[in-house]
mmCIF file of C-alpha atoms in Angstrom:
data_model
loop_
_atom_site.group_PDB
_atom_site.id
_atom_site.type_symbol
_atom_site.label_atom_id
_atom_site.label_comp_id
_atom_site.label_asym_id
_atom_site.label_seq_id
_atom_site.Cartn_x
_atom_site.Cartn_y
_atom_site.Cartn_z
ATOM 1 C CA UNK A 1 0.000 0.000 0.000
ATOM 2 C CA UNK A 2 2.951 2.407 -0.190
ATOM 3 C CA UNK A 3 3.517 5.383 -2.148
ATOM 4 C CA UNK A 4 6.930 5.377 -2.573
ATOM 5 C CA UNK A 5 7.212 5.847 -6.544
ATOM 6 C CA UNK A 6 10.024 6.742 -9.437
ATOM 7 C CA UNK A 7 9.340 8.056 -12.887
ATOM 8 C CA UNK A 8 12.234 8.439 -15.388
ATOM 9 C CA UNK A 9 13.501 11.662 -16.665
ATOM 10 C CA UNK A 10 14.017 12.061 -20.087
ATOM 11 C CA UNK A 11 16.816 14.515 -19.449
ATOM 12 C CA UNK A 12 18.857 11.859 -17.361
ATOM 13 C CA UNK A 13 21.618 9.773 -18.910
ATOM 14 C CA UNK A 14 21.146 6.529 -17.412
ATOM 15 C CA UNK A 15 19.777 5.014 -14.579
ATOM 16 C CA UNK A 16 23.754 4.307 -13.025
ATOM 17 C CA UNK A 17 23.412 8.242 -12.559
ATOM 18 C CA UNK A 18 20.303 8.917 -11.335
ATOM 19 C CA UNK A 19 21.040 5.793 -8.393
ATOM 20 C CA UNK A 20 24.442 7.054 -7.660
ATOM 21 C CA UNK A 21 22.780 10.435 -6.950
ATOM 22 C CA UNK A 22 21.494 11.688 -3.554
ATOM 23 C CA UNK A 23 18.135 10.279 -3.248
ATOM 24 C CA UNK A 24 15.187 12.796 -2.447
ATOM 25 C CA UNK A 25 11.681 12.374 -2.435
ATOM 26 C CA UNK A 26 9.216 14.902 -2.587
ATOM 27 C CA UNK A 27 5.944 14.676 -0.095
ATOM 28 C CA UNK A 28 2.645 14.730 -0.364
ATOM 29 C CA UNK A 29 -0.310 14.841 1.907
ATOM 30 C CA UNK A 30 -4.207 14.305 1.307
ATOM 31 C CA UNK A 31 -6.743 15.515 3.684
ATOM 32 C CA UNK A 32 -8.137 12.916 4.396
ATOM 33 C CA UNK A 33 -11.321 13.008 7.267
ATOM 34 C CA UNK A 34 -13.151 9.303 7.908
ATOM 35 C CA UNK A 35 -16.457 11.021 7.922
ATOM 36 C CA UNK A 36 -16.147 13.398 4.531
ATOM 37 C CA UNK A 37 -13.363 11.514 2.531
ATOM 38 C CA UNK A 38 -12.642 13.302 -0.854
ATOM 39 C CA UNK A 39 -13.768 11.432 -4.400
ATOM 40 C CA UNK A 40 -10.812 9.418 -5.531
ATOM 41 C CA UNK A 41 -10.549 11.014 -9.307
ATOM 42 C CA UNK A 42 -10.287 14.889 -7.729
ATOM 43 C CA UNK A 43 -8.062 13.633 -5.333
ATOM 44 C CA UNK A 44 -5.766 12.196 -8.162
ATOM 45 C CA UNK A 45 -6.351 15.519 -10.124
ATOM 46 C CA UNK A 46 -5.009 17.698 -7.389
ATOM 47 C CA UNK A 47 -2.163 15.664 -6.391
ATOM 48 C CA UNK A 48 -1.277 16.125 -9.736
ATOM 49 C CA UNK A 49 -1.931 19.870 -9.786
ATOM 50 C CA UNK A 50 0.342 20.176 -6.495
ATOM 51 C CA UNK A 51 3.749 18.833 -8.068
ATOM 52 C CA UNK A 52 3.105 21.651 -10.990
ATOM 53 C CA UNK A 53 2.261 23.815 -8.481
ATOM 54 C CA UNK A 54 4.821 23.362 -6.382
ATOM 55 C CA UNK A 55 7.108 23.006 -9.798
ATOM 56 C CA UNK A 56 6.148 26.191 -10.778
ATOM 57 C CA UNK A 57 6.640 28.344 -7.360
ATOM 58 C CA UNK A 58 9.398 30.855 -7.515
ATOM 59 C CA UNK A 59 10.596 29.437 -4.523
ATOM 60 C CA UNK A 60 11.535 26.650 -6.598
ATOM 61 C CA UNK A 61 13.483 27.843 -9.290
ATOM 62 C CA UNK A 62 16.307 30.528 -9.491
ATOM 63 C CA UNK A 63 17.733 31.426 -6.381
ATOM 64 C CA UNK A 64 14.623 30.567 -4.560
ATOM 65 C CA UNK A 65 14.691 29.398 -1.178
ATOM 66 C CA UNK A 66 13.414 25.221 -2.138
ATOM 67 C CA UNK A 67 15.546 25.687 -5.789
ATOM 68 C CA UNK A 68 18.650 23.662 -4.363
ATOM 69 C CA UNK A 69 16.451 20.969 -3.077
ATOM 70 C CA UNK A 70 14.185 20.822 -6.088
ATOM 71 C CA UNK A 71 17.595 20.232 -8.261
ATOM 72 C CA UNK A 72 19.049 17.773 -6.314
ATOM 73 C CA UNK A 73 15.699 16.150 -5.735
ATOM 74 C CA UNK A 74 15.382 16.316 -10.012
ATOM 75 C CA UNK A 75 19.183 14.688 -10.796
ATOM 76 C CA UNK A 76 18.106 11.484 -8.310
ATOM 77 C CA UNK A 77 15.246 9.363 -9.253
ATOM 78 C CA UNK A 78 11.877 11.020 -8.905
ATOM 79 C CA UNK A 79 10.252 9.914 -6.062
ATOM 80 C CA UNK A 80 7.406 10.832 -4.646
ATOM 81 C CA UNK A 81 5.396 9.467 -1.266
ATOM 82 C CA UNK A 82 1.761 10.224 -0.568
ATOM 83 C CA UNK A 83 0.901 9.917 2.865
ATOM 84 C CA UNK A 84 -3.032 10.991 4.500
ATOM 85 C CA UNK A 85 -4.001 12.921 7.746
ATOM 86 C CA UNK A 86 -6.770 14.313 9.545
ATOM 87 C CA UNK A 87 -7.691 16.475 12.126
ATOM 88 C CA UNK A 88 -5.108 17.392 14.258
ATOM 89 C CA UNK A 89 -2.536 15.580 12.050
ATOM 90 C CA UNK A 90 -3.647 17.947 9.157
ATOM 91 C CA UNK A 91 -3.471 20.783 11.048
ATOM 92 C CA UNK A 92 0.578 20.016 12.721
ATOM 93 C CA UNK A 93 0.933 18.885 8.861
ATOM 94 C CA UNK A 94 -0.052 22.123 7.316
ATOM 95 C CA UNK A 95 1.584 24.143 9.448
ATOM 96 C CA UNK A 96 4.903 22.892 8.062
ATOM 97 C CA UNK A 97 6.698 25.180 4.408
ATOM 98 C CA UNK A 98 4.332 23.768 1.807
ATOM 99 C CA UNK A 99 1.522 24.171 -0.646
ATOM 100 C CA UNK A 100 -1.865 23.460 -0.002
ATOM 101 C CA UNK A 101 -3.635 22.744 -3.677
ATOM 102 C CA UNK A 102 -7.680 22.348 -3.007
ATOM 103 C CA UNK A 103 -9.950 20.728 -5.754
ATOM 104 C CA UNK A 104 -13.199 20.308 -5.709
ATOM 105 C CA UNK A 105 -13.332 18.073 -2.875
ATOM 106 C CA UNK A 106 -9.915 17.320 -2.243
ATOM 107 C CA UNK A 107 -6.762 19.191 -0.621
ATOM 108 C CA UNK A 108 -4.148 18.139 -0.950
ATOM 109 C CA UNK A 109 -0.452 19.336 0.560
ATOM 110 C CA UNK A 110 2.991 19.438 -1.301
ATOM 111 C CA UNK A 111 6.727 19.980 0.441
ATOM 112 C CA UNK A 112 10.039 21.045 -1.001
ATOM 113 C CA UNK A 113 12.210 17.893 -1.298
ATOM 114 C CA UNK A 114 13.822 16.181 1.768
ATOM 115 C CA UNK A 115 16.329 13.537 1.932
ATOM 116 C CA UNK A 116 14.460 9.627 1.684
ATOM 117 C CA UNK A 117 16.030 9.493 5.244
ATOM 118 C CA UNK A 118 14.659 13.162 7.075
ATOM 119 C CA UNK A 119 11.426 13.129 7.231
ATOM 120 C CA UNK A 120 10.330 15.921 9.841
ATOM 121 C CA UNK A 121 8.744 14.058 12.849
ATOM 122 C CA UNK A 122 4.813 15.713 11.608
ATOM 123 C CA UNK A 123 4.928 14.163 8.453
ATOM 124 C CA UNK A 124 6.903 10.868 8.904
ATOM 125 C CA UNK A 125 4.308 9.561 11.735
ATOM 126 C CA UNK A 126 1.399 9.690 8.490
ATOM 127 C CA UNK A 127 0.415 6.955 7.518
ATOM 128 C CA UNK A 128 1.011 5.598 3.804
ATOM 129 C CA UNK A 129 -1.502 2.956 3.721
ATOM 130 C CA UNK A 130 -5.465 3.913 3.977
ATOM 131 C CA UNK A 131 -5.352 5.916 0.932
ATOM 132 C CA UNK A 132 -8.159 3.373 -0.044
ATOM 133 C CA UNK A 133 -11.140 6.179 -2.444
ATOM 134 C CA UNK A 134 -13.955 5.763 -4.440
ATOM 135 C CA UNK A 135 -16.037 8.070 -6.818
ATOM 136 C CA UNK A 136 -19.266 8.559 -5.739
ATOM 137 C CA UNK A 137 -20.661 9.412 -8.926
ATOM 138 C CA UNK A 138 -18.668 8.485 -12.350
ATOM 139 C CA UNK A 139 -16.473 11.122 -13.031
ATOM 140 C CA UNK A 140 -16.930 13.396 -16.034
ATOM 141 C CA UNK A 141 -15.440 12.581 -19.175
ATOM 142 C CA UNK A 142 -11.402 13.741 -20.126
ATOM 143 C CA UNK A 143 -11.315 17.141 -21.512
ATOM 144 C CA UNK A 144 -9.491 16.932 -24.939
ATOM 145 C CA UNK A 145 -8.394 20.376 -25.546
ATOM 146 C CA UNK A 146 -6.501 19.950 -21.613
ATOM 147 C CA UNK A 147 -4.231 17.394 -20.810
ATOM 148 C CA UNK A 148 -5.347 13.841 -19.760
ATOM 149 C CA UNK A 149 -3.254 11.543 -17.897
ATOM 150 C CA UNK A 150 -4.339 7.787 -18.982
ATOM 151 C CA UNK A 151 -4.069 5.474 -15.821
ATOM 152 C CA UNK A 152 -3.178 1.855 -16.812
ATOM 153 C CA UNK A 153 -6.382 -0.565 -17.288
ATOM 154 C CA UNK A 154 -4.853 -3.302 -16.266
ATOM 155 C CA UNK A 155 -3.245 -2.179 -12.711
ATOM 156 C CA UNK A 156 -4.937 -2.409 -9.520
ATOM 157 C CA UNK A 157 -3.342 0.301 -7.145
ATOM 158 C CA UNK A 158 -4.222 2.503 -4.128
ATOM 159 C CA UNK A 159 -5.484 6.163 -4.339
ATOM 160 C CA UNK A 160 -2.181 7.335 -2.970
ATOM 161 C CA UNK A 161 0.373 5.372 -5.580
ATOM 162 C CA UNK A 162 -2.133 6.385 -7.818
ATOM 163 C CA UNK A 163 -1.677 10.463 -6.841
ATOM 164 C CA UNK A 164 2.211 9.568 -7.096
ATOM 165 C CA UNK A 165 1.905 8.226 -10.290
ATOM 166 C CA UNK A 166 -0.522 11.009 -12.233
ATOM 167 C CA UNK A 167 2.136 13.502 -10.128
ATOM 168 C CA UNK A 168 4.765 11.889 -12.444
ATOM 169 C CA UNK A 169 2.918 12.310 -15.488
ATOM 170 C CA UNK A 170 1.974 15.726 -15.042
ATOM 171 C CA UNK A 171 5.748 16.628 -13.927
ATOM 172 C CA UNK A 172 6.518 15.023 -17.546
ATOM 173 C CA UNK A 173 4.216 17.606 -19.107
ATOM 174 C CA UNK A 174 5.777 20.625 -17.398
ATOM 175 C CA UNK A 175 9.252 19.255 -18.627
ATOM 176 C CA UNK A 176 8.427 19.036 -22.348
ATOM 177 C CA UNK A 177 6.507 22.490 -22.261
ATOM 178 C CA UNK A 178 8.116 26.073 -23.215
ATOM 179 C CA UNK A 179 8.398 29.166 -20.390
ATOM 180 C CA UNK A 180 5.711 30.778 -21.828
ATOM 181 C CA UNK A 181 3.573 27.508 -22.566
ATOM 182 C CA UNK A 182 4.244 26.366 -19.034
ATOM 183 C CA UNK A 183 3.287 30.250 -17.794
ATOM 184 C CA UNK A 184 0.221 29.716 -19.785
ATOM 185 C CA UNK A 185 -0.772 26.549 -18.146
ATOM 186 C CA UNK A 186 -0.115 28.064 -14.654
ATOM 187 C CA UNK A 187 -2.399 31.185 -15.063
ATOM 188 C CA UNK A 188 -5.266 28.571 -16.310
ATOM 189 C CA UNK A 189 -4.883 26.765 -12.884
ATOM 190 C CA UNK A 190 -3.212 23.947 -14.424
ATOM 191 C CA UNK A 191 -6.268 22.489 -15.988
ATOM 192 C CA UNK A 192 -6.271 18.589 -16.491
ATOM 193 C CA UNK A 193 -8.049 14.889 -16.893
ATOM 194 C CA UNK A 194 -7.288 11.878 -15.226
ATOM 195 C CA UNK A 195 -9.039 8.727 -16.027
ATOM 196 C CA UNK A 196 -8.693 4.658 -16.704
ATOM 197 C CA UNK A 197 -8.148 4.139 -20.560
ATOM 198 C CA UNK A 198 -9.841 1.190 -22.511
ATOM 199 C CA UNK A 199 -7.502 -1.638 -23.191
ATOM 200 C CA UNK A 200 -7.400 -0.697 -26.813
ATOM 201 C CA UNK A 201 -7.217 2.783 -25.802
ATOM 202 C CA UNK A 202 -4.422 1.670 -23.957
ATOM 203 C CA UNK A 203 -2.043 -0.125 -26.366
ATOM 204 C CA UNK A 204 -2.857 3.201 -29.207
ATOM 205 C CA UNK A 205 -1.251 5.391 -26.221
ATOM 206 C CA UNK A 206 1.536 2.974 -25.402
ATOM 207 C CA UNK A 207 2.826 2.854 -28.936
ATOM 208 C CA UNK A 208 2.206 6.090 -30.173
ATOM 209 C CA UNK A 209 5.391 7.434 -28.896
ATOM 210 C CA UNK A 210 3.278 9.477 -25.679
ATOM 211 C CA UNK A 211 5.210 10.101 -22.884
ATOM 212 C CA UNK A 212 4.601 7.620 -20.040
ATOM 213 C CA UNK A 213 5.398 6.838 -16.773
ATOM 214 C CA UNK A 214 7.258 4.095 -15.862
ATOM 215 C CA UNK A 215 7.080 2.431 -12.434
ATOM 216 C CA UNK A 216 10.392 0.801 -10.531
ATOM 217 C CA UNK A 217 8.222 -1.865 -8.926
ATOM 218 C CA UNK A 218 9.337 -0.923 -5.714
ATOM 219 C CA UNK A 219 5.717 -1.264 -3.796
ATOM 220 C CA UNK A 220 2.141 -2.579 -4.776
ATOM 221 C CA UNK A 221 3.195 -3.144 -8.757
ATOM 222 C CA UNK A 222 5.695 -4.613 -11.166
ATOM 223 C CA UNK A 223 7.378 -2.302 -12.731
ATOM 224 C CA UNK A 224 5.787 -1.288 -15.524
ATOM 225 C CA UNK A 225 3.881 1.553 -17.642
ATOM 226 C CA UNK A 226 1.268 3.115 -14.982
ATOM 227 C CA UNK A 227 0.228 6.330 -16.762
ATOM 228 C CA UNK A 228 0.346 7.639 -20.513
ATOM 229 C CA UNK A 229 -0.014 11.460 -20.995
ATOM 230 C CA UNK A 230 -1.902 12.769 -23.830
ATOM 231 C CA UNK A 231 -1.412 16.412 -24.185
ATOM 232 C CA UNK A 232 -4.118 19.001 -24.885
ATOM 233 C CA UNK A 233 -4.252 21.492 -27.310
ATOM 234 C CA UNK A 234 -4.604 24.874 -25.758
ATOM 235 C CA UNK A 235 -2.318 24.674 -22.299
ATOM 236 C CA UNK A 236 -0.639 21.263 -22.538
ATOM 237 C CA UNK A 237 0.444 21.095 -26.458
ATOM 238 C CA UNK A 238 2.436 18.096 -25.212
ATOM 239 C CA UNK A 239 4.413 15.940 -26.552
ATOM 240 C CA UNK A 240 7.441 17.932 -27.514
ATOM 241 C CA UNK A 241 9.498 15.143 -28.165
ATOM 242 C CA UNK A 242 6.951 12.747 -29.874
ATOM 243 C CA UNK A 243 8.495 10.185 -32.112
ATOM 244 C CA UNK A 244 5.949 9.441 -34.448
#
């Protein structure tokens, strides 16, 4: 049931590098009360709009206060761990230097990158596992002029590998996109879709030269393709780099 996830970086050599590096992860928390739990398909959504939030933040690039972290975090393996609290748990959790994303139901916390081994004492007593959503109502169909990250038919995972993996495609997206696409993007609110593709969808995305996510297997899945990201055509014109 854990959340501890890798995507790979087109930008990186090989994976002897990225291993050899420092390893970081960056955190994520999701609100999550017993009594008003958010639907599982915002909740993915906003996890995904926190990484480009947090991506985006000038405190993150330049000579911003989280920019060495965020590189050193970048040059390792991109891991990410999704972890839940409530009540008082939220509260010590959101008191800590972070982002607070909200969707519609959903809220959803990011942090600058820490070291796989410092955790801050709020954040490392979360729990990972429990991350267990549903949609109460089927969700509304993918946007096509936005982005829409395609989750993996044939995959059974929790809500929170699920956030870390539709946080890896949408931090592919931001990668492939210009300054002044990627400004655009921001100032929409970082509109995008997440849903399950059909298995035929599936293999068209797969082989189409897409950018996709791939999984190191280290918890709940083999590794593996978990997400393909289909770019929109007004704030995501992604891919860049397509192939085909």
């Amino acid at each position: 049931m854990s959340s501890d996830d890798t995507s790979q970086s087109p930008f990186h050599n090989g994976p002897t590098d990225r291993d050899e590096a420092p390893q970081y992860v960056l955190p994520l928390v999701v609100h999550l009360e017993k009594t008003d739990p958010p639907a599982r398909t915002d909740a993915l959504r906003t996890a995904a709009r926190a990484v480009l939030t947090i991506l985006s933040d000038e405190r993150s690039t330049g000579e911003g206060e989280w920019a060495g972290a965020m590189r050193d975090w970048e040059d390792a393996r991109i891991r990410k761990v999704v972890r839940r609290a409530r009540g008082a748990e939220w509260r010590k959790a959101a008191a800590l230097p972070g982002i607070t994303v909200t969707g519609r139901s959903a809220e959803v916390r990011v942090y600058p990158p820490i070291p796989l081994d410092g955790w801050p004492k709020e954040l490392a007593k979360l729990q990972v596992s429990g991350t267990d959503l549903d949609d109460p109502e089927p969700p509304a169909a993918p946007d096509p002029e936005g982005p829409v990250l395609w989750l993996n038919p044939e995959l059974e995972m929790s809500a929170g590998k699920t956030m870390a993996q539709v946080g890896h495609g949408a931090q592919l997206a931001w990668w492939e996109l210009s300054d002044t696409e990627r400004k655009a993007w921001r100032e929409a609110g970082f509109p995008l879709s997440v849903a399950t593709a059909t298995p035929e969808r599936w293999r068209e995305l797969t082989t189409s030269g897409l950018p996709v996510v791939r999984d190191a297997g280290f918890t709940e899945i083999a590794p593996g393709i978990t997400v393909a990201l289909e770019g929109g055509t007004v704030y995501c014109p992604t891919p860049r780099l397509r192939r085909s």
